[in-house]
Every structure is written in structure tokens, then in C-alpha cells.
Coordinates of C-alpha atoms and ligand atoms in Angstrom, one line a residue:
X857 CA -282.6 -156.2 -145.8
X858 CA -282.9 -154.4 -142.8
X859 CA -280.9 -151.3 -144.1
X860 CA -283.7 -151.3 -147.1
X861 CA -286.3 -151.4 -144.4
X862 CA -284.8 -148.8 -142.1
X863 CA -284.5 -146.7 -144.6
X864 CA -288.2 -147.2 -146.3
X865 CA -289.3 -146.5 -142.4
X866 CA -287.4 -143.7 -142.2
X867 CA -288.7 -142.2 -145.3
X868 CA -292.2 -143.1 -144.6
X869 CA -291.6 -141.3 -141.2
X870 CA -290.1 -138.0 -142.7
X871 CA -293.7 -138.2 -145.0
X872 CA -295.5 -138.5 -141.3
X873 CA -294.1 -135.8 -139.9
X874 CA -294.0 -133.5 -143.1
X875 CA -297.6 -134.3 -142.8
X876 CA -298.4 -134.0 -139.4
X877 CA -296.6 -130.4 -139.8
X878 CA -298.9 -129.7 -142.7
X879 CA -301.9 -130.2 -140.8
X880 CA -300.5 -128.6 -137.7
X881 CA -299.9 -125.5 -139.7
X882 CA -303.5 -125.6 -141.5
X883 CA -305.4 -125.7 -137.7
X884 CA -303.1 -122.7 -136.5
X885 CA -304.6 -121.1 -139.3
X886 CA -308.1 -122.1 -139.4
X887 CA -308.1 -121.1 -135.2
X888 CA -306.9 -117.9 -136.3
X889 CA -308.9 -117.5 -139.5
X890 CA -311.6 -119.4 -138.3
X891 CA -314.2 -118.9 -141.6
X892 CA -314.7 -121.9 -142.7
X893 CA -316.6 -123.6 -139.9
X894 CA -316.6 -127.4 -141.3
X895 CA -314.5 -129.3 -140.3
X896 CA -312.9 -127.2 -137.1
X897 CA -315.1 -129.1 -134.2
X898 CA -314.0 -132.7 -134.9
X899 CA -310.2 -131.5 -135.9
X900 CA -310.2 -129.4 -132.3
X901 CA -311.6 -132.5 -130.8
X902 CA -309.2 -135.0 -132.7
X903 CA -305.4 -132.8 -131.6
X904 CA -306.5 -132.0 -128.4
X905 CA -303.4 -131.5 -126.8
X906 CA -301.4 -130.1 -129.5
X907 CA -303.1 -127.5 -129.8
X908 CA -300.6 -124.3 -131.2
X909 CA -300.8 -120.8 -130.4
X910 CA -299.2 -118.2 -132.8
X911 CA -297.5 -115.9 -130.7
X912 CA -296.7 -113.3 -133.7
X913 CA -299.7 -112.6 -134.3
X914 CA -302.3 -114.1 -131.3
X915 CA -305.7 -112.4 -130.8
X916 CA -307.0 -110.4 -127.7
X917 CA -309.4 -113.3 -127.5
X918 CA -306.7 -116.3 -127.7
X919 CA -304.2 -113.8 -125.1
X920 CA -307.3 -113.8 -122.6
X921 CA -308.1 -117.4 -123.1
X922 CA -304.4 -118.2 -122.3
X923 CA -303.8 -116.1 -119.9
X924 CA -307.0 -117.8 -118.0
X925 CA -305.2 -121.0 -118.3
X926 CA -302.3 -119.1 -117.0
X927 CA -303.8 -117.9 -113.8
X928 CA -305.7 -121.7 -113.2
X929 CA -302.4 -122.9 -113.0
X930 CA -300.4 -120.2 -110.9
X931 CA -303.7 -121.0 -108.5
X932 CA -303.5 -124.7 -108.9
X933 CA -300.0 -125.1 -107.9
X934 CA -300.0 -122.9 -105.3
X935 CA -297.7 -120.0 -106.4
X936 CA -300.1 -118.0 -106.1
X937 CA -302.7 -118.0 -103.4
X938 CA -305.6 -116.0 -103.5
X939 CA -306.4 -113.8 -100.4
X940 CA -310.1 -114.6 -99.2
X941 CA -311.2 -111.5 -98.2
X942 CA -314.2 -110.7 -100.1
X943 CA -314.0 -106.9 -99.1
X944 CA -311.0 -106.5 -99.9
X945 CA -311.2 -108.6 -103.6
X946 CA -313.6 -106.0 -104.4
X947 CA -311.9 -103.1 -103.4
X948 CA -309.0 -103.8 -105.7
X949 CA -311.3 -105.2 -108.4
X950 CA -313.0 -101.6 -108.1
X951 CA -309.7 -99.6 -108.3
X952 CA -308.7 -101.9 -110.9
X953 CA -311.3 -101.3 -113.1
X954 CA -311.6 -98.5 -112.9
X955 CA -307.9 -97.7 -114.4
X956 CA -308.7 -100.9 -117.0
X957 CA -311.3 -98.5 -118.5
X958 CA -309.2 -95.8 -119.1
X959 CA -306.1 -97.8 -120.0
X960 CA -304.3 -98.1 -123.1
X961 CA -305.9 -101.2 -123.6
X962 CA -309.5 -101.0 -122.9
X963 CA -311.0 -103.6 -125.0
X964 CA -310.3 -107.0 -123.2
X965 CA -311.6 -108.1 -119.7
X966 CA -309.0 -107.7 -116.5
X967 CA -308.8 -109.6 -113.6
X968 CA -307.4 -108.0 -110.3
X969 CA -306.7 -110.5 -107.4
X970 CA -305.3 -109.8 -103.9
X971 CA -302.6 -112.5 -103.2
X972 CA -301.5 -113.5 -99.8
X973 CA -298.4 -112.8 -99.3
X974 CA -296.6 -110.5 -96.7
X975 CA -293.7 -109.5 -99.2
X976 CA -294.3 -105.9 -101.1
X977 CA -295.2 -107.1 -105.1
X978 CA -297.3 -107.2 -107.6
X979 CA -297.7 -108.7 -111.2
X980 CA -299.4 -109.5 -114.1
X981 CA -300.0 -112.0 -116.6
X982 CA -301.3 -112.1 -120.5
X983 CA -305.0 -111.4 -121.3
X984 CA -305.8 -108.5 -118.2
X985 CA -304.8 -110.8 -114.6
X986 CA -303.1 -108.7 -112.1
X987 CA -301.9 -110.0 -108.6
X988 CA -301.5 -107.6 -105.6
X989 CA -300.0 -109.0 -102.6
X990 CA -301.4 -108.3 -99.3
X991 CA -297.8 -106.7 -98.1
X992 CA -297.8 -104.2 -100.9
X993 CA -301.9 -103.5 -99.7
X994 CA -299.9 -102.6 -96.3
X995 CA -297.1 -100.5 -97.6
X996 CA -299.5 -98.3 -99.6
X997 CA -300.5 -95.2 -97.6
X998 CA -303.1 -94.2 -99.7
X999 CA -305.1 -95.9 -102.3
X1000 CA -303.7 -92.9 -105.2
X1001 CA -300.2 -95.3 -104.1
X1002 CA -302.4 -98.7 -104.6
X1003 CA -303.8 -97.3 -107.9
X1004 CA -300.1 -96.6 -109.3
X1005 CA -298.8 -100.0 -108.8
X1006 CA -301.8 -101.4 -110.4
X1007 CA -301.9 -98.7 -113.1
X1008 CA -298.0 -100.0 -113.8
X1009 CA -299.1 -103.7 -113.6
X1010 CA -301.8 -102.9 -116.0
X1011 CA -299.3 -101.2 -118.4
X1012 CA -297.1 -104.0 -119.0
X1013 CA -300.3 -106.0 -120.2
X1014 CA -301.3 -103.2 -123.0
X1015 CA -297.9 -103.1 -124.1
X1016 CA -297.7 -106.9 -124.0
X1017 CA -294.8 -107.0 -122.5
X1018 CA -296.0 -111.1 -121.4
X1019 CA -296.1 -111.7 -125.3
X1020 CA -293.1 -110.7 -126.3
X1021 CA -291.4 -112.1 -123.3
X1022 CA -293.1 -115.8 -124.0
X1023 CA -291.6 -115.6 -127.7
X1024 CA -288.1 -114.8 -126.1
X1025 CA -288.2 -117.8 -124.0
X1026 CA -289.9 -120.2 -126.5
X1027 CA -287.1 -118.7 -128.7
X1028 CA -284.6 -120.0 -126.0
X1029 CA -286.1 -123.0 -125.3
X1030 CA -286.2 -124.3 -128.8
X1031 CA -290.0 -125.1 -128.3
X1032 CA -291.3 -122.4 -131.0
X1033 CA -292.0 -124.0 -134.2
X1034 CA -293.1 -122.9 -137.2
X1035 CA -296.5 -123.2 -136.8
X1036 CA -295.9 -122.0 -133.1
X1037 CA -296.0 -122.9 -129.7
X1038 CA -297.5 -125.7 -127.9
X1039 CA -300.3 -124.5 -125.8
X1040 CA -299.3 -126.6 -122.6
X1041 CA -295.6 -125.4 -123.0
X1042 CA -297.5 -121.9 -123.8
X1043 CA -298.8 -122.3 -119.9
X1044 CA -296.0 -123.6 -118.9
X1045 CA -293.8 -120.5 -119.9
X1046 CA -296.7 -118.3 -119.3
X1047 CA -296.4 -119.4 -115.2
X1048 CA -292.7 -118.8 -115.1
X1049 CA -292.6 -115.6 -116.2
X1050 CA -295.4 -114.3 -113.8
X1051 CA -293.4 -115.8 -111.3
X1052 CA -289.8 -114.9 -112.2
X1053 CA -290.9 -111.5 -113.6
X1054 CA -287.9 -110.5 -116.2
X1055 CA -288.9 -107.1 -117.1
X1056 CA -286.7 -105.1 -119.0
X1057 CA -285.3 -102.0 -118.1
X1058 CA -287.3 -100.5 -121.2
X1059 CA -290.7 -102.8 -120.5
X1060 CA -290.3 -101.3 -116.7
X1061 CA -290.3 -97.8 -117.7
X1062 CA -292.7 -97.7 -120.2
X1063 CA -295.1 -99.4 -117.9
X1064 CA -294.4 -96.5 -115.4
X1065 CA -295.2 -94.1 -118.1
X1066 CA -298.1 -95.7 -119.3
X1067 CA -299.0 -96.5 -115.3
X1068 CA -298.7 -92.6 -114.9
X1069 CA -300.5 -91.5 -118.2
X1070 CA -303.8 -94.1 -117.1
X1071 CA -304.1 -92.4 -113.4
X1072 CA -304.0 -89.5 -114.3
X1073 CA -306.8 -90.7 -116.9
X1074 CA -308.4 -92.2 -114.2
X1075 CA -308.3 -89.0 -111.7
X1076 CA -306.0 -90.1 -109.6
X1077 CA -303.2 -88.1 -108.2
X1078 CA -300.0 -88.6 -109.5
X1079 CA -298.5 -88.1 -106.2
X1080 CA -299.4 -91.5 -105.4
X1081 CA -297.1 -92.9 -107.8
X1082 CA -294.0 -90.7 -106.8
X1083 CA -295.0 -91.1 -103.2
X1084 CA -295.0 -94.9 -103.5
X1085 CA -291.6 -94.8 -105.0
X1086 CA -289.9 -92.4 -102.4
X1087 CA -291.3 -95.0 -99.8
X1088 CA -289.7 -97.6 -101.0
X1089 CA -286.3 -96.2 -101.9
X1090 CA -286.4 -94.9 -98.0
X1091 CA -287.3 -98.7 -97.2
X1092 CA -284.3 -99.7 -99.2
X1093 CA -284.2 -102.9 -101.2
X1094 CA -286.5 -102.6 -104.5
X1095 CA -289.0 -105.6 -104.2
X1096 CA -289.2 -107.6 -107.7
X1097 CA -292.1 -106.1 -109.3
X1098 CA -289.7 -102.6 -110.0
X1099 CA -286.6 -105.1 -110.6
X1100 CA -282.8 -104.4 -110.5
X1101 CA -283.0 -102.0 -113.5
X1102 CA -283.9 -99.4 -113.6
X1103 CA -283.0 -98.6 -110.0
X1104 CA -285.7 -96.7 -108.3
X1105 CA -284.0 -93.6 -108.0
X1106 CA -283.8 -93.9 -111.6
X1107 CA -287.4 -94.2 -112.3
X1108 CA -288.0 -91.3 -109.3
X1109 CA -285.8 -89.2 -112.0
X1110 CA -287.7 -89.7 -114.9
X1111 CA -291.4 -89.8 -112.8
X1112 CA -290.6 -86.1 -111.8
X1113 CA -289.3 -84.9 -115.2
X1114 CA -292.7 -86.0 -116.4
X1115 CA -294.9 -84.8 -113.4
X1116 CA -296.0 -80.9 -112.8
X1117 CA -295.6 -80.0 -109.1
X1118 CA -298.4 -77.7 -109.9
X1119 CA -301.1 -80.4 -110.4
X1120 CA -299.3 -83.3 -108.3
X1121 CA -302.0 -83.6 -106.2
X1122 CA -304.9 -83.2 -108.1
X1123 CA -307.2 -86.2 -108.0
X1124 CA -308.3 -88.7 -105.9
X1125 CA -306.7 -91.1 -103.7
X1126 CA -304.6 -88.7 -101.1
X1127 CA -306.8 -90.0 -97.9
X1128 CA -304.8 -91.9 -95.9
X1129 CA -307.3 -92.4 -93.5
X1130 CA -310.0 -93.6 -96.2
X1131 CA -307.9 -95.9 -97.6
X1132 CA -307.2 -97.1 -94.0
X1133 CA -310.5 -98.0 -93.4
X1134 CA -310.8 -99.3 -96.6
X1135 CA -308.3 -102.3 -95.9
X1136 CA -308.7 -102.6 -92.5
X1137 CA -309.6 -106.3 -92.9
X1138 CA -305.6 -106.7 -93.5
X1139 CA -304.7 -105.9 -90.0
Ligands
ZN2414 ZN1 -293.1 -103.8 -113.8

């Protein structure tokens, strides 16, 4: 008796589940596809929660929408905390901006924030956020040397390099179903890679090629870029945001293969003492 009625329960759950999967799979679809408007408000309202994201094949719309949720939560918890400086926000907002616009990816909305921290990084997250720390603001001699690091920070989001990377851990994890990915472990992942950064060798140099190609776009000098790497070979140590591979020297290799000493230092940015002024708040 209770073998006939495990066994009707079980069945009657596989039925549930096939179901649930079903209906899982249609919403994915009808967020993506979203024609038919019946229907969608109570369904959104009724699987709050589990809502899915499709990584394959998300929109610029649902990558700026998570990465929003992405950057409320690195906020929220405190991993990343937002320098206050208003003069200073909008200084990198401006520069930032201004390289969006001429970027390989033009067509969603980027976010630049100053983050304060003493330690020489910077990153980026889906759907156009880009963190600067305060220490990199410091190392920087010029604002050309500021524009490359966030040219390179932008480049990894119009290659979406973040997308592919969220697939590979939700791979990993086991959490990427059919349908597709949980939104709140979508977040989740979303926060450890800004955090834990685990750019490729390949991701790292094509953001430095598409970093270079955008200031150059821009009308910054490329020197800025090369100049900003030298500095921190000298300092030793590469800081996260250029990773173990390739080593800087590496990347110094390829930079000046690409770059013409002839028109090196056309463009804007070479002022040092501009740019000093221009973040004196800092000191
Ligand atoms: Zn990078």
C-alpha cells in the first residue's frame, strides 16, 4: 500500500515538475519574445522569484537590467564602496562617457563609479558599470593614463566578456538549466566575478586592443596607455585588474607592435598638471 502510493506520488511529482519546467521554459520565452502581451503581467507577478535569464542569447536591455541588480548588490554588501566625491564622480563619468560613445558598444547606457579604495584597480560588470578605485585615480599621471584603464574596462563589457564568464560558472555550478539561469543566482555569480575578476589571458588582451582602438577614437593619446603600463611594471607587482596572464611586459610587447611612435602622442590627456588639478579632491 504504501509502495503503490509512493510510487503514484512520485509519478504525480515527475508530472509537477515536467510541468513546472514547461511553463518555466514558455516565460523565458515570452520575456524574450515578449509579443503577446496577455497574460505576461500576472505570470511575472505569479514566479516572482524564479524568474530565468537566458544567457545564450540575453538582450542589451536584460544585460543592463542585470547588471543594475549586479551593482545594488556589490553596493549593498559593501564590496564595493562608492567614493563621495561629487567632483570627482563627474570627472570620471565625463571621461567615461566620453570613450562609451565611441566604443565598440555604443548602444547601451554606462555607469562609471569612483570606488574607495587605496589599492590600484579597476573593473567592470555586465550592462555598461565600471568601478575605478581611488588608488588607481593616484597612480595615473595624466588623465590619457585614466582614460586607458577605463577604455580597457569598457572593452571587456562590449566584448562581453561578464556573459560568457557567467555561463562558465553557471556551467560549473550545475545551476544552468535548460531554460536558463536563476536570476538571484544570476546576481549572485554576477557579484563574484566583478569581485574575483578571472579574465583570460585572451579576454585581457582583446580588452587592451579594443581599450587602445576606443582612445584613440576618442582623441586620446595612446601614450597614456603604454605609459600607464611602464609605470606599473617599474612599480612591480601587476594589480588584479591586468591579472597574472598575460604579464605586463607581455601586453607592453604587443601595445607597442600596435602603436606608431610617430603619432604616440597625439591627442589629449598628456597634462599632468591638468589632470592634477583635476583630482585634487583625492589628496
Ligand atoms: Zn581586464
Amino acid at each position: 500500500m504504501l509502495q503503490r502510493f509512493s510510487s503514484f506520488s512520485y509519478r504525480s511529482y515527475r508530472r509537477l515538475l515536467y510541468g513546472l519546467a514547461t511553463f518555466v521554459l514558455t516565460l523565458s520565452i515570452s520575456l524574450i519574445n515578449p509579443q503577446p502581451s496577455y497574460g505576461l503581467s500576472w505570470i511575472e507577478l505569479m514566479l516572482r522569484g524564479i524568474q530565468i535569464v537566458q544567457i545564450s542569447n540575453i538582450s542589451n536591455t536584460q544585460e543592463v537590467a542585470l547588471g543594475k541588480e549586479i551593482n545594488q548588490e556589490l553596493i549593498r554588501s559593501g564590496q564595493a564602496k562608492i567614493y563621495r566625491d561629487r567632483s570627482i564622480g563627474n570627472y570620471v563619468n565625463q571621461i567615461g562617457q566620453r570613450l562609451a560613445k565611441t566604443s565598440q558598444r555604443p548602444d547601451i547606457p554606462y555607469t562609471f563609479q569612483v570606488v574607495d579604495d587605496n589599492s590600484i584597480n579597476a573593473f567592470a560588470t555586465m550592462g555598461g558599470y565600471v568601478y575605478i578605485n581611488t588608488g588607481l585615480m593616484a597612480a595615473a599621471d595624466n588623465e590619457a593614463e585614466l582614460a586607458s584603464v577605463i577604455g580597457h574596462e569598457i572593452g571587456h563589457i562590449a566584448a562581453r566578456h561578464g556573459i560568457e564568464q557567467m555561463r562558465d560558472r553557471a556551467l560549473a555550478q550545475g545551476v544552468l538549466s535548460a531554460a536558463g539561469l536563476d536570476r538571484s543566482a544570476a546576481v549572485q555569480i554576477g557579484v563574484d566575478l566583478a569581485i574575483s575578476r578571472p579574465n583570460s589571458r585572451a579576454d585581457e588582451l582583446e580588452a587592451d586592443r579594443f581599450g587602445l582602438e576606443n582612445m584613440i577614437q576618442a582623441n586620446y593619446a595612446p601614450a597614456g596607455m603604454l605609459g600607464f603600463m611602464e609605470k606599473l611594471l617599474k612599480q612591480g607587482g601587476t594589480p588584479s585588474f591586468l591579472s597574472t596572464h598575460p604579464a605586463t611586459s607581455e601586453r607592453i610587447t604587443i601595445l607597442r607592435q600596435r602603436l606608431d611612435p610617430q603619432t604616440i602622442n597625439i591627442g589629449n590627456g598628456l597634462d599632468n598638471r591638468a589632470y592634477s588639478n583635476r583630482i585634487a579632491a583625492l589628496n
